[in-house]
């Protein structure tokens, strides 16, 4: 597993439309070297959570960075920090206490399936360079 995670890895619910749209947003706003992506349902994710003595929660997003596993709003904001400006500016919200950030995050996560109905739907076919950013 270590050979696959020498970079930052954003882990998400691969069966969630809202989560997939979030990954598309990160793909569009980050450089190829900045992060990779992996569904929480993958073997890679199972290994990561096993190493951290945790179980994946499908209502959460996670970011593996320098061996540390960030969850919920911290994962999203640390991922934003790896994006290009202006998305990078969202990382300023890391100064907000996690209990406040995660209250908002969990409210969105709880309603993510119904929210995704209101976001423009397009089926993305990843380019060859984008395919290299996914760990399957």
CSV table of C-alpha atoms in Angstrom, one decimal:
chain,number,residue,atom,x,y,z
A,1,UNK,CA,0.0,0.0,0.0
A,2,UNK,CA,2.8,2.5,0.8
A,3,UNK,CA,3.9,2.6,-2.8
A,4,UNK,CA,0.4,4.0,-3.7
A,5,UNK,CA,0.2,6.6,-1.0
A,6,UNK,CA,3.4,8.5,-1.4
A,7,UNK,CA,1.0,11.3,-2.4
A,8,UNK,CA,-2.1,12.8,-0.8
A,9,UNK,CA,-5.2,10.6,-1.2
A,10,UNK,CA,-8.8,11.9,-1.0
A,11,UNK,CA,-11.2,9.1,-0.1
A,12,UNK,CA,-14.9,9.4,-0.7
A,13,UNK,CA,-18.1,7.3,-1.0
A,14,UNK,CA,-17.9,5.9,-4.5
A,15,UNK,CA,-21.7,5.2,-4.6
A,16,UNK,CA,-22.6,8.8,-3.8
A,17,UNK,CA,-23.5,11.2,-6.6
A,18,UNK,CA,-22.7,14.3,-4.5
A,19,UNK,CA,-19.3,12.8,-3.5
A,20,UNK,CA,-18.5,12.0,-7.1
A,21,UNK,CA,-19.4,15.6,-8.1
A,22,UNK,CA,-17.1,16.8,-5.3
A,23,UNK,CA,-14.3,14.7,-6.8
A,24,UNK,CA,-14.9,16.2,-10.2
A,25,UNK,CA,-14.7,19.6,-8.7
A,26,UNK,CA,-11.3,18.7,-7.1
A,27,UNK,CA,-10.1,17.3,-10.3
A,28,UNK,CA,-11.0,20.5,-12.1
A,29,UNK,CA,-9.3,22.7,-9.6
A,30,UNK,CA,-6.1,20.9,-8.6
A,31,UNK,CA,-2.9,19.8,-10.3
A,32,UNK,CA,-2.2,16.2,-11.2
A,33,UNK,CA,0.6,16.0,-8.6
A,34,UNK,CA,-1.4,17.4,-5.7
A,35,UNK,CA,-3.7,14.5,-4.8
A,36,UNK,CA,-5.1,11.1,-5.8
A,37,UNK,CA,-8.6,9.8,-5.3
A,38,UNK,CA,-10.0,6.6,-3.9
A,39,UNK,CA,-13.4,5.2,-3.1
A,40,UNK,CA,-14.0,4.2,0.5
A,41,UNK,CA,-15.3,0.9,-0.8
A,42,UNK,CA,-11.8,0.0,-2.2
A,43,UNK,CA,-9.2,-2.4,-0.9
A,44,UNK,CA,-6.8,0.5,-0.6
A,45,UNK,CA,-9.1,2.3,1.7
A,46,UNK,CA,-9.7,-0.8,3.8
A,47,UNK,CA,-5.9,-1.1,4.2
A,48,UNK,CA,-5.6,2.5,5.2
A,49,UNK,CA,-8.3,2.3,7.8
A,50,UNK,CA,-6.9,-1.0,9.1
A,51,UNK,CA,-3.5,0.6,9.6
A,52,UNK,CA,-5.2,3.4,11.5
A,53,UNK,CA,-7.4,1.1,13.6
A,54,UNK,CA,-10.5,2.7,12.2
A,55,UNK,CA,-13.6,1.8,10.2
A,56,UNK,CA,-14.7,4.0,7.2
A,57,UNK,CA,-17.9,5.9,7.6
A,58,UNK,CA,-19.6,6.4,4.2
A,59,UNK,CA,-21.0,9.7,5.3
A,60,UNK,CA,-17.5,11.1,5.7
A,61,UNK,CA,-14.7,12.1,3.4
A,62,UNK,CA,-11.1,11.5,4.3
A,63,UNK,CA,-7.8,12.8,3.3
A,64,UNK,CA,-4.6,10.8,3.8
A,65,UNK,CA,-1.7,13.3,4.0
A,66,UNK,CA,1.8,12.5,5.4
A,67,UNK,CA,0.4,9.4,7.1
A,68,UNK,CA,-2.3,11.3,8.9
A,69,UNK,CA,-6.0,10.7,8.2
A,70,UNK,CA,-8.1,13.9,8.2
A,71,UNK,CA,-11.9,13.4,8.3
A,72,UNK,CA,-15.0,15.4,7.5
A,73,UNK,CA,-14.5,19.2,7.1
A,74,UNK,CA,-10.8,18.9,7.9
A,75,UNK,CA,-10.4,16.5,4.9
A,76,UNK,CA,-12.3,18.8,2.6
A,77,UNK,CA,-10.5,22.0,3.7
A,78,UNK,CA,-7.1,20.3,3.5
A,79,UNK,CA,-8.0,19.1,0.0
A,80,UNK,CA,-9.0,22.7,-0.9
A,81,UNK,CA,-5.6,23.9,0.3
A,82,UNK,CA,-4.1,21.7,-2.4
A,83,UNK,CA,-6.2,23.4,-5.1
A,84,UNK,CA,-5.5,26.4,-7.2
A,85,UNK,CA,-6.8,29.9,-6.2
A,86,UNK,CA,-9.6,30.8,-5.5
A,87,UNK,CA,-10.6,27.3,-4.2
A,88,UNK,CA,-7.4,27.3,-2.1
A,89,UNK,CA,-8.7,30.3,-0.2
A,90,UNK,CA,-11.4,28.0,1.4
A,91,UNK,CA,-8.6,26.5,3.6
A,92,UNK,CA,-8.8,29.7,5.7
A,93,UNK,CA,-11.8,28.0,7.4
A,94,UNK,CA,-9.4,25.6,9.1
A,95,UNK,CA,-9.2,28.2,11.8
A,96,UNK,CA,-12.8,27.7,12.7
A,97,UNK,CA,-13.1,25.1,15.5
A,98,UNK,CA,-13.8,21.6,14.1
A,99,UNK,CA,-17.0,21.2,16.1
A,100,UNK,CA,-18.5,24.1,14.2
A,101,UNK,CA,-17.2,23.1,10.8
A,102,UNK,CA,-18.2,19.5,11.3
A,103,UNK,CA,-21.7,20.5,12.3
A,104,UNK,CA,-22.1,22.1,8.9
A,105,UNK,CA,-20.3,19.2,7.2
A,106,UNK,CA,-22.5,16.6,8.8
A,107,UNK,CA,-25.7,18.5,7.9
A,108,UNK,CA,-24.6,18.5,4.3
A,109,UNK,CA,-23.5,14.8,4.5
A,110,UNK,CA,-26.8,13.7,5.9
A,111,UNK,CA,-28.6,15.3,3.0
A,112,UNK,CA,-26.1,14.6,0.3
A,113,UNK,CA,-28.3,12.3,-1.8
A,114,UNK,CA,-31.1,14.8,-2.0
A,115,UNK,CA,-28.7,17.7,-2.6
A,116,UNK,CA,-27.1,16.0,-5.5
A,117,UNK,CA,-30.4,16.1,-7.4
A,118,UNK,CA,-30.0,19.9,-7.6
A,119,UNK,CA,-26.5,19.9,-9.0
A,120,UNK,CA,-26.1,19.7,-12.7
A,121,UNK,CA,-25.5,16.1,-13.7
A,122,UNK,CA,-23.0,15.1,-16.2
A,123,UNK,CA,-21.3,11.8,-16.7
A,124,UNK,CA,-17.6,12.5,-16.7
A,125,UNK,CA,-15.3,10.3,-18.7
A,126,UNK,CA,-11.9,10.8,-17.2
A,127,UNK,CA,-9.0,11.6,-19.4
A,128,UNK,CA,-5.9,9.3,-19.4
A,129,UNK,CA,-4.1,11.7,-17.0
A,130,UNK,CA,-7.1,11.9,-14.7
A,131,UNK,CA,-7.4,8.1,-14.7
A,132,UNK,CA,-3.9,8.0,-13.2
A,133,UNK,CA,-5.1,10.0,-10.3
A,134,UNK,CA,-7.5,7.2,-9.1
A,135,UNK,CA,-6.5,4.3,-6.9
A,136,UNK,CA,-8.8,1.3,-7.6
